[in-house]
Amino acid sequence: MPPAPAGGRDTTKRKEHPPVSHDIKDPGLAAKGNDRIEWAAKSMPVLELIRERFEKEKPLKGLRLGLCLHVTTETASLCRTLAAGGGEVHLCASNPLSTQDDVAAALVEIDHIPVHAIKGEDNDTYYRHIHSVLDIRPHITMDDGADLLSTLHSQKPGLIQGVLGGTEETTTGVIRLRAMAAEKALKYPVVAVNDAMTKHFFDNRYGTGQSTLDGIVRSTNRLIAGSVFVVCGYGWCGRGVAKRAAGMGARVVVTEVDPLKALEAIMDGFDVLPLAKAALSGDFFVTVTGDVNVIRPEHFRAMKTGAIVCNSGHFNVELDLDGLAAIAESRRQARDFVEEYAIKGGPTVYVLGEGRLVNLAAAEGHPSSVMDMSFANQALAAEYVNQNQGRLPLDVFPVPEALDHEIARLKLKAMGYEIDVLTPEQVEYLASWKTGT
Ligand code: ADE
């Protein structure tokens, strides 16, 4: 019997197709990428259900979709879903270090989806790739960090008129967009996919938790058990990272600027310290604050030799690496994704993944099972934007609650769980104010 085609798609019998525009590392990686995409898709049942419906209903027919997302196996499943819905999908990376080159190759060679993304691309290439996506004059923009939308607004405002709306995947992007909306600079409606419960409650917490630890372990092979693990920021991502580090046996220290979050971290069982004090004892440091220059030269100087420092926030701004370089007497690449900085008269510390999000730079990002819900939200949000043309607020607004709940219901079903339903008496009780003690 001939061997089964890779991942169920017969990549040997490709239909003739005119070449699609692309800038990727190596089209020869397509078969490997396709196998990995198919592997990930097995853990994305909700997106698969949406893909099957999209295939029949074609809700995105005639739309050009510009995507600026991490180019991963999970994003490939989203691209396939949007294309099944009739959308013309164009993809570039939302981070210079997060692209999986084999996935980019599979999308170009097998799906004929134009991709402009290469792992390790420099800043100019990164923005050239964003412009390649803008050049298609998208009807819908799909962002992770808002670089596509902000470049469109600032450098190609002539395209705004043709855009129906956008979607935004991440906390940092939503914060940026809300700042634009507050200044009345936002010129088309955007769905804050990040704010869906089925997104941030799971992806930001369990996804970032697991994948951040994965990136640290893959790049360093250091033992987490028995270490002092400093988590800067106790938002949803910080909560997830702290929980997973503790689960692996670390003593977790949280640093915060928000008194409520600091209290929550204490009651979750973690130590809370100012970073200047935590710097003295930490073995690992992870920033997940969304803010700039969180770990600065004075903190690096106070660290122990051997300290591992990384970032899992969206942008590479949380570690002051220019400041670190200025106080270092030497720097070298110690391992893949590990850079050694020997500080003059101070410790030698190690920075992972150039301070870019360590879970995507040094590992594969969040596991597929959690991206299933995030990208189900993206697909349904795109459909919603199309269905509600001209009726959407010129603002950043949430995924409709009904869609959010539907995704949770489908995910539970796919996981094989059943839950109870309210009795009529309970429904009535909840709706009434008359009954007390
Ligand atoms: N963001 C975090 N993890 C991701 C993944 N696996 N794919 C796409 N975007 C991500």
Short mmCIF file of C-alpha atoms and ligand atoms in Angstrom, two decimals:
data_model
loop_
_atom_site.label_atom_id
_atom_site.label_comp_id
_atom_site.label_asym_id
_atom_site.label_seq_id
_atom_site.Cartn_x
_atom_site.Cartn_y
_atom_site.Cartn_z
CA MET A 1 0.00 0.00 0.00
CA PRO A 2 1.39 3.47 -0.82
CA PRO A 3 2.19 5.62 2.22
CA ALA A 4 -0.62 7.88 3.42
CA PRO A 5 -0.33 11.42 2.14
CA ALA A 6 1.10 13.87 4.67
CA GLY A 7 -1.55 14.79 7.18
CA GLY A 8 -4.37 13.62 4.93
CA ARG A 9 -3.63 16.16 2.19
CA ASP A 10 -2.03 14.66 -0.88
CA THR A 11 0.84 17.05 -1.34
CA THR A 12 2.16 15.03 -4.30
CA LYS A 13 -0.87 15.73 -6.50
CA ARG A 14 -1.05 19.47 -6.31
CA LYS A 15 -3.39 21.19 -8.74
CA GLU A 16 -1.73 23.58 -11.16
CA HIS A 17 -2.03 27.05 -9.71
CA PRO A 18 -0.50 30.33 -10.79
CA PRO A 19 2.38 31.27 -8.48
CA VAL A 20 1.33 33.38 -5.50
CA SER A 21 3.32 36.34 -4.31
CA HIS A 22 5.52 35.47 -1.33
CA ASP A 23 8.72 36.12 0.55
CA ILE A 24 9.54 33.09 2.66
CA LYS A 25 12.69 31.25 3.68
CA ASP A 26 12.42 28.02 1.72
CA PRO A 27 9.47 26.58 -0.24
CA GLY A 28 11.11 23.16 0.13
CA LEU A 29 9.98 23.06 3.77
CA ALA A 30 6.32 22.77 2.73
CA ALA A 31 5.77 19.04 3.37
CA LYS A 32 7.22 19.25 6.88
CA GLY A 33 5.14 22.35 7.58
CA ASN A 34 1.99 20.65 6.33
CA ASP A 35 2.54 17.65 8.60
CA ARG A 36 2.91 19.97 11.58
CA ILE A 37 -0.16 22.01 10.61
CA GLU A 38 -2.23 18.81 10.36
CA TRP A 39 -0.90 17.70 13.77
CA ALA A 40 -1.95 20.99 15.35
CA ALA A 41 -5.36 20.84 13.63
CA LYS A 42 -6.16 17.61 15.48
CA SER A 43 -6.31 19.71 18.68
CA MET A 44 -8.45 22.46 17.14
CA PRO A 45 -11.94 20.92 16.91
CA VAL A 46 -13.90 24.16 17.32
CA LEU A 47 -12.07 25.84 14.46
CA GLU A 48 -12.61 22.68 12.40
CA LEU A 49 -16.40 22.88 12.95
CA ILE A 50 -16.31 26.51 11.85
CA ARG A 51 -14.22 25.54 8.81
CA GLU A 52 -16.80 22.92 7.79
CA ARG A 53 -19.62 25.47 8.04
CA PHE A 54 -17.59 28.14 6.23
CA GLU A 55 -16.89 25.64 3.44
CA LYS A 56 -20.64 25.33 2.81
CA GLU A 57 -21.80 28.88 3.49
CA LYS A 58 -18.85 30.93 2.16
CA PRO A 59 -19.54 33.86 4.53
CA LEU A 60 -16.33 35.66 3.53
CA LYS A 61 -16.76 35.38 -0.23
CA GLY A 62 -15.28 38.29 -2.12
CA LEU A 63 -13.38 39.66 0.88
CA ARG A 64 -9.65 40.36 0.99
CA LEU A 65 -8.30 39.60 4.46
CA GLY A 66 -4.96 41.05 5.57
CA LEU A 67 -3.51 39.06 8.45
CA CYS A 68 -0.56 40.16 10.59
CA LEU A 69 -0.24 37.25 13.03
CA HIS A 70 2.45 34.94 14.38
CA VAL A 71 3.05 32.51 11.51
CA THR A 72 2.52 29.23 13.36
CA THR A 73 0.79 25.92 12.76
CA GLU A 74 -2.27 27.27 14.58
CA THR A 75 -2.39 30.42 12.44
CA ALA A 76 -2.20 28.16 9.38
CA SER A 77 -5.43 26.46 10.53
CA LEU A 78 -7.05 29.86 10.87
CA CYS A 79 -5.88 30.78 7.34
CA ARG A 80 -7.36 27.54 6.00
CA THR A 81 -10.64 28.27 7.78
CA LEU A 82 -10.88 31.80 6.39
CA ALA A 83 -9.99 30.57 2.91
CA ALA A 84 -12.64 27.84 3.20
CA GLY A 85 -15.09 30.66 3.94
CA GLY A 86 -14.28 32.24 0.59
CA GLY A 87 -11.85 34.85 1.92
CA GLU A 88 -8.72 35.82 0.00
CA VAL A 89 -6.11 35.53 2.73
CA HIS A 90 -2.73 37.34 2.79
CA LEU A 91 -0.41 36.82 5.74
CA CYS A 92 2.63 38.52 7.24
CA ALA A 93 4.28 38.08 10.64
CA SER A 94 3.37 40.03 13.76
CA ASN A 95 6.87 39.56 15.19
CA PRO A 96 10.23 39.22 13.41
CA LEU A 97 11.22 36.13 15.44
CA SER A 98 7.98 34.13 15.66
CA THR A 99 7.64 32.78 12.12
CA GLN A 100 7.77 29.02 11.62
CA ASP A 101 9.40 28.89 8.17
CA ASP A 102 8.01 25.45 7.32
CA VAL A 103 4.48 26.67 8.01
CA ALA A 104 5.00 29.71 5.76
CA ALA A 105 6.20 27.32 3.03
CA ALA A 106 3.18 25.01 3.39
CA LEU A 107 0.73 27.91 3.16
CA VAL A 108 2.37 29.19 -0.02
CA GLU A 109 3.03 25.87 -1.73
CA ILE A 110 -0.01 23.84 -0.70
CA ASP A 111 -2.70 26.39 0.07
CA HIS A 112 -1.55 29.06 -2.42
CA ILE A 113 -1.88 31.68 0.29
CA PRO A 114 0.50 34.62 -0.16
CA VAL A 115 2.84 34.80 2.86
CA HIS A 116 5.52 37.39 3.51
CA ALA A 117 7.40 36.30 6.63
CA ILE A 118 10.83 34.91 7.46
CA LYS A 119 12.03 33.98 10.95
CA GLY A 120 14.74 36.43 12.02
CA GLU A 121 13.81 39.13 9.48
CA ASP A 122 15.19 42.58 10.30
CA ASN A 123 12.97 45.55 11.09
CA ASP A 124 12.96 46.91 7.53
CA THR A 125 11.95 43.53 6.13
CA TYR A 126 9.28 43.18 8.81
CA TYR A 127 7.66 46.45 7.72
CA ARG A 128 8.19 45.70 4.01
CA HIS A 129 6.19 42.51 4.62
CA ILE A 130 3.45 44.48 6.35
CA HIS A 131 3.28 46.76 3.30
CA SER A 132 2.98 43.69 1.03
CA VAL A 133 -0.20 42.77 2.90
CA LEU A 134 -1.50 46.35 2.82
CA ASP A 135 -0.91 46.45 -0.93
CA ILE A 136 -3.83 44.03 -1.42
CA ARG A 137 -6.17 46.73 -0.04
CA PRO A 138 -7.71 44.56 2.68
CA HIS A 139 -11.43 44.67 3.54
CA ILE A 140 -10.64 43.23 6.97
CA THR A 141 -7.40 43.54 8.93
CA MET A 142 -6.51 40.92 11.52
CA ASP A 143 -3.76 41.98 13.91
CA ASP A 144 -1.75 40.67 16.83
CA GLY A 145 -0.26 43.83 18.31
CA ALA A 146 -1.86 46.37 15.91
CA ASP A 147 1.16 46.90 13.63
CA LEU A 148 -0.85 46.29 10.44
CA LEU A 149 -3.65 48.66 11.44
CA SER A 150 -1.31 51.37 12.74
CA THR A 151 0.87 51.22 9.59
CA LEU A 152 -2.27 51.44 7.46
CA HIS A 153 -3.52 54.48 9.41
CA SER A 154 -0.18 56.29 9.51
CA GLN A 155 1.32 55.44 6.11
CA LYS A 156 -1.51 54.37 3.82
CA PRO A 157 -4.56 56.36 4.99
CA GLY A 158 -5.97 56.20 1.47
CA LEU A 159 -6.84 52.54 2.12
CA ILE A 160 -9.01 53.25 5.16
CA GLN A 161 -12.13 53.87 3.09
CA GLY A 162 -12.16 50.32 1.76
CA VAL A 163 -11.80 48.64 5.16
CA LEU A 164 -14.95 47.20 6.78
CA GLY A 165 -13.29 46.54 10.10
CA GLY A 166 -10.48 44.84 11.93
CA THR A 167 -9.83 42.34 14.68
CA GLU A 168 -7.15 42.40 17.39
CA GLU A 169 -5.72 39.35 19.09
CA THR A 170 -3.68 40.58 22.03
CA THR A 171 -3.85 42.73 25.18
CA THR A 172 -1.08 45.07 24.00
CA GLY A 173 -2.83 45.60 20.67
CA VAL A 174 -6.15 46.36 22.35
CA ILE A 175 -4.48 48.90 24.66
CA ARG A 176 -2.87 50.55 21.63
CA LEU A 177 -6.18 50.65 19.76
CA ARG A 178 -8.06 52.09 22.73
CA ALA A 179 -5.43 54.86 22.85
CA MET A 180 -6.07 55.50 19.14
CA ALA A 181 -9.84 55.53 19.70
CA ALA A 182 -9.47 57.94 22.65
CA GLU A 183 -7.54 60.35 20.39
CA LYS A 184 -10.16 59.85 17.63
CA ALA A 185 -7.35 58.51 15.45
CA LEU A 186 -9.03 55.13 14.86
CA LYS A 187 -10.83 55.25 11.53
CA TYR A 188 -12.57 51.87 11.35
CA PRO A 189 -14.24 49.53 13.86
CA VAL A 190 -12.16 46.84 15.53
CA VAL A 191 -13.28 43.72 17.40
CA ALA A 192 -11.19 43.17 20.55
CA VAL A 193 -10.85 39.40 20.19
CA ASN A 194 -8.47 39.45 23.16
CA ASP A 195 -11.28 40.54 25.44
CA ALA A 196 -13.49 37.52 24.73
CA MET A 197 -13.65 35.27 27.79
CA THR A 198 -12.86 32.26 25.61
CA LYS A 199 -9.66 34.09 24.60
CA HIS A 200 -7.89 35.85 27.46
CA PHE A 201 -9.16 33.59 30.22
CA PHE A 202 -7.50 30.59 28.57
CA ASP A 203 -4.95 31.70 25.97
CA ASN A 204 -3.36 34.47 28.06
CA ARG A 205 -3.33 32.37 31.24
CA TYR A 206 -2.84 28.70 30.32
CA GLY A 207 -1.31 29.34 26.90
CA THR A 208 1.26 31.89 28.04
CA GLY A 209 1.85 29.91 31.23
CA GLN A 210 2.82 26.70 29.47
CA SER A 211 4.52 28.15 26.40
CA THR A 212 6.68 30.58 28.38
CA LEU A 213 8.02 27.79 30.55
CA ASP A 214 8.46 25.76 27.36
CA GLY A 215 10.55 28.53 25.75
CA ILE A 216 12.74 28.87 28.84
CA VAL A 217 13.30 25.13 29.21
CA ARG A 218 13.94 24.54 25.49
CA SER A 219 16.47 27.34 25.23
CA THR A 220 18.33 26.78 28.52
CA ASN A 221 17.63 23.19 29.63
CA ARG A 222 17.83 24.57 33.20
CA LEU A 223 15.95 22.99 36.11
CA ILE A 224 13.00 25.05 37.33
CA ALA A 225 12.50 23.07 40.57
CA GLY A 226 14.13 24.74 43.54
CA SER A 227 14.78 28.00 41.65
CA VAL A 228 13.64 31.51 42.50
CA PHE A 229 11.39 32.54 39.62
CA VAL A 230 10.53 36.23 39.32
CA VAL A 231 7.39 37.16 37.38
CA CYS A 232 7.05 40.87 36.57
CA GLY A 233 3.34 41.63 36.12
CA TYR A 234 0.33 39.74 37.45
CA GLY A 235 -2.21 40.17 34.69
CA TRP A 236 -3.69 37.09 33.00
CA CYS A 237 -0.32 36.16 31.47
CA GLY A 238 1.58 36.71 34.72
CA ARG A 239 -0.93 34.60 36.64
CA GLY A 240 -0.42 31.77 34.17
CA VAL A 241 3.39 31.96 34.20
CA ALA A 242 3.51 32.11 38.02
CA LYS A 243 1.18 29.12 38.37
CA ARG A 244 3.15 26.96 35.98
CA ALA A 245 6.53 27.91 37.46
CA ALA A 246 5.20 27.05 40.93
CA GLY A 247 3.85 23.79 39.55
CA MET A 248 7.35 22.90 38.41
CA GLY A 249 8.72 23.49 41.90
CA ALA A 250 9.98 27.07 41.73
CA ARG A 251 9.64 29.59 44.54
CA VAL A 252 7.76 32.33 42.72
CA VAL A 253 8.20 36.04 43.41
CA VAL A 254 5.79 38.49 41.77
CA THR A 255 6.54 42.17 41.14
CA GLU A 256 3.62 44.54 40.55
CA VAL A 257 2.68 48.22 40.43
CA ASP A 258 -1.04 47.59 40.98
CA PRO A 259 -1.98 47.07 44.66
CA LEU A 260 -4.99 44.87 43.81
CA LYS A 261 -2.96 42.53 41.65
CA ALA A 262 -0.19 42.46 44.26
CA LEU A 263 -2.75 41.41 46.89
CA GLU A 264 -4.12 38.76 44.58
CA ALA A 265 -0.62 37.36 44.01
CA ILE A 266 -0.04 37.21 47.79
CA MET A 267 -3.32 35.38 48.35
CA ASP A 268 -2.52 33.02 45.50
CA GLY A 269 0.47 32.05 47.64
CA PHE A 270 3.30 33.98 46.00
CA ASP A 271 5.86 36.33 47.50
CA VAL A 272 5.61 39.95 46.31
CA LEU A 273 8.64 42.24 46.23
CA PRO A 274 9.82 45.38 44.47
CA LEU A 275 11.98 44.38 41.51
CA ALA A 276 15.08 46.00 43.06
CA LYS A 277 14.86 43.41 45.88
CA ALA A 278 13.73 40.48 43.75
CA ALA A 279 16.71 41.10 41.45
CA LEU A 280 19.08 40.00 44.22
CA SER A 281 17.79 36.45 44.48
CA GLY A 282 16.12 35.53 41.17
CA ASP A 283 17.36 32.66 39.02
CA PHE A 284 14.78 33.37 36.30
CA PHE A 285 13.06 36.64 35.38
CA VAL A 286 10.06 36.90 33.05
CA THR A 287 8.38 40.18 32.11
CA VAL A 288 4.69 40.11 31.20
CA THR A 289 3.64 43.69 31.90
CA GLY A 290 3.02 45.23 28.45
CA ASP A 291 5.10 48.21 29.55
CA VAL A 292 8.47 49.63 28.63
CA ASN A 293 11.87 49.26 30.39
CA VAL A 294 10.67 47.12 33.26
CA ILE A 295 14.07 45.47 33.88
CA ARG A 296 16.71 48.19 33.71
CA PRO A 297 20.51 48.39 34.15
CA GLU A 298 20.26 48.84 37.93
CA HIS A 299 18.29 45.57 38.12
CA PHE A 300 20.65 43.66 35.80
CA ARG A 301 23.62 44.87 37.86
CA ALA A 302 22.04 43.57 41.08
CA MET A 303 21.40 40.06 39.69
CA LYS A 304 23.34 36.88 40.45
CA THR A 305 25.74 35.55 37.85
CA GLY A 306 23.83 33.00 35.78
CA ALA A 307 20.46 34.76 36.01
CA ILE A 308 18.20 34.02 33.04
CA VAL A 309 16.14 36.98 31.83
CA CYS A 310 13.37 36.94 29.27
CA ASN A 311 10.16 38.60 28.14
CA SER A 312 6.79 37.11 27.27
CA GLY A 313 4.96 40.38 26.70
CA HIS A 314 4.02 41.29 23.13
CA PHE A 315 6.75 43.83 22.29
CA ASN A 316 10.49 43.65 22.89
CA VAL A 317 10.44 46.77 25.03
CA GLU A 318 10.17 45.31 28.53
CA LEU A 319 13.89 44.61 28.97
CA ASP A 320 16.19 47.61 28.58
CA LEU A 321 18.69 45.79 26.39
CA ASP A 322 20.37 48.99 25.17
CA GLY A 323 20.99 49.87 28.80
CA LEU A 324 22.31 46.37 29.44
CA ALA A 325 24.61 46.54 26.41
CA ALA A 326 25.97 49.86 27.67
CA ILE A 327 27.09 48.35 31.00
CA ALA A 328 28.36 45.07 29.51
CA GLU A 329 32.05 44.56 28.83
CA SER A 330 31.37 41.62 26.53
CA ARG A 331 28.48 39.80 24.84
CA ARG A 332 28.30 36.51 23.03
CA GLN A 333 25.82 33.94 21.86
CA ALA A 334 25.99 31.18 24.49
CA ARG A 335 23.40 28.84 22.89
CA ASP A 336 20.58 29.21 20.37
CA PHE A 337 18.32 31.99 21.68
CA VAL A 338 20.62 32.64 24.67
CA GLU A 339 22.85 35.73 24.74
CA GLU A 340 25.43 36.18 27.48
CA TYR A 341 26.15 39.68 28.82
CA ALA A 342 29.15 40.08 31.15
CA ILE A 343 28.51 43.29 33.10
CA LYS A 344 31.59 45.41 33.94
CA GLY A 345 32.40 44.78 37.61
CA GLY A 346 29.13 42.87 37.96
CA PRO A 347 27.40 39.61 37.18
CA THR A 348 27.15 37.68 33.92
CA VAL A 349 23.50 37.37 32.91
CA TYR A 350 21.70 35.62 30.05
CA VAL A 351 18.95 37.09 27.87
CA LEU A 352 16.65 34.80 25.90
CA GLY A 353 15.29 35.40 22.40
CA GLU A 354 16.65 38.96 22.10
CA GLY A 355 14.01 40.06 24.61
CA ARG A 356 11.22 39.16 22.18
CA LEU A 357 8.39 36.94 23.36
CA VAL A 358 10.26 33.88 24.50
CA ASN A 359 7.34 31.50 23.98
CA LEU A 360 7.30 32.16 20.24
CA ALA A 361 10.98 32.98 19.69
CA ALA A 362 12.38 29.92 21.46
CA ALA A 363 9.37 27.57 21.39
CA GLU A 364 6.22 27.18 19.29
CA GLY A 365 3.84 29.56 21.05
CA HIS A 366 0.67 28.51 22.80
CA PRO A 367 -0.51 24.94 22.33
CA SER A 368 -3.08 24.34 19.60
CA SER A 369 -5.86 23.36 21.98
CA VAL A 370 -5.95 26.85 23.49
CA MET A 371 -5.43 28.65 20.15
CA ASP A 372 -8.50 26.72 18.99
CA MET A 373 -10.70 29.07 21.01
CA SER A 374 -8.69 32.22 20.24
CA PHE A 375 -8.86 31.59 16.51
CA ALA A 376 -12.50 30.48 16.61
CA ASN A 377 -13.10 33.99 17.94
CA GLN A 378 -11.04 35.48 15.08
CA ALA A 379 -12.95 33.54 12.42
CA LEU A 380 -16.36 34.39 13.87
CA ALA A 381 -15.33 38.02 14.39
CA ALA A 382 -14.40 38.31 10.69
CA GLU A 383 -17.79 36.89 9.75
CA TYR A 384 -19.49 39.30 12.18
CA VAL A 385 -17.68 42.32 10.71
CA ASN A 386 -18.84 41.32 7.24
CA GLN A 387 -22.42 40.64 8.31
CA ASN A 388 -22.66 43.99 10.08
CA GLN A 389 -21.15 46.25 7.44
CA GLY A 390 -22.01 49.89 8.14
CA ARG A 391 -23.63 49.09 11.52
CA LEU A 392 -20.54 48.77 13.70
CA PRO A 393 -19.37 51.48 16.13
CA LEU A 394 -16.23 53.39 15.18
CA ASP A 395 -14.51 52.03 18.24
CA VAL A 396 -12.83 49.00 19.80
CA PHE A 397 -15.67 46.70 20.84
CA PRO A 398 -16.01 43.17 22.27
CA VAL A 399 -16.86 39.90 20.58
CA PRO A 400 -20.64 39.51 21.06
CA GLU A 401 -21.31 37.48 24.21
CA ALA A 402 -23.44 34.97 22.30
CA LEU A 403 -20.44 34.04 20.11
CA ASP A 404 -18.16 33.79 23.14
CA HIS A 405 -20.60 31.41 24.87
CA GLU A 406 -21.11 29.38 21.73
CA ILE A 407 -17.33 28.85 21.47
CA ALA A 408 -17.20 27.72 25.12
CA ARG A 409 -20.12 25.33 24.51
CA LEU A 410 -18.49 23.82 21.42
CA LYS A 411 -15.13 23.47 23.21
CA LEU A 412 -16.72 21.66 26.16
CA LYS A 413 -18.55 19.34 23.77
CA ALA A 414 -15.37 18.61 21.84
CA MET A 415 -13.61 17.84 25.12
CA GLY A 416 -16.38 15.40 26.04
CA TYR A 417 -17.84 17.33 28.97
CA GLU A 418 -21.51 17.84 29.83
CA ILE A 419 -22.87 20.48 32.18
CA ASP A 420 -26.18 21.09 33.96
CA VAL A 421 -28.99 23.41 32.89
CA LEU A 422 -31.03 25.65 35.17
CA THR A 423 -34.46 24.32 36.17
CA PRO A 424 -37.44 26.62 35.36
CA GLU A 425 -37.69 27.31 39.11
CA GLN A 426 -34.03 28.42 39.20
CA VAL A 427 -34.51 30.66 36.16
CA GLU A 428 -37.47 32.30 37.86
CA TYR A 429 -35.59 32.69 41.16
CA LEU A 430 -32.66 34.41 39.48
CA ALA A 431 -35.02 36.82 37.73
CA SER A 432 -36.89 37.83 40.88
CA TRP A 433 -35.96 40.21 43.69
CA LYS A 434 -38.78 39.22 46.06
CA THR A 435 -37.42 36.13 47.76
CA GLY A 436 -34.92 36.74 50.60
CA THR A 437 -34.10 34.67 53.68
N1 ADE B 1 0.27 33.59 20.09
C1 ADE B 1 0.73 32.83 21.07
N2 ADE B 1 0.85 31.55 20.67
C2 ADE B 1 0.46 31.50 19.38
C3 ADE B 1 0.36 30.46 18.42
N3 ADE B 1 0.69 29.21 18.72
N4 ADE B 1 -0.08 30.79 17.20
C4 ADE B 1 -0.41 32.06 16.91
N5 ADE B 1 -0.35 33.08 17.76
C5 ADE B 1 0.09 32.81 19.00
#
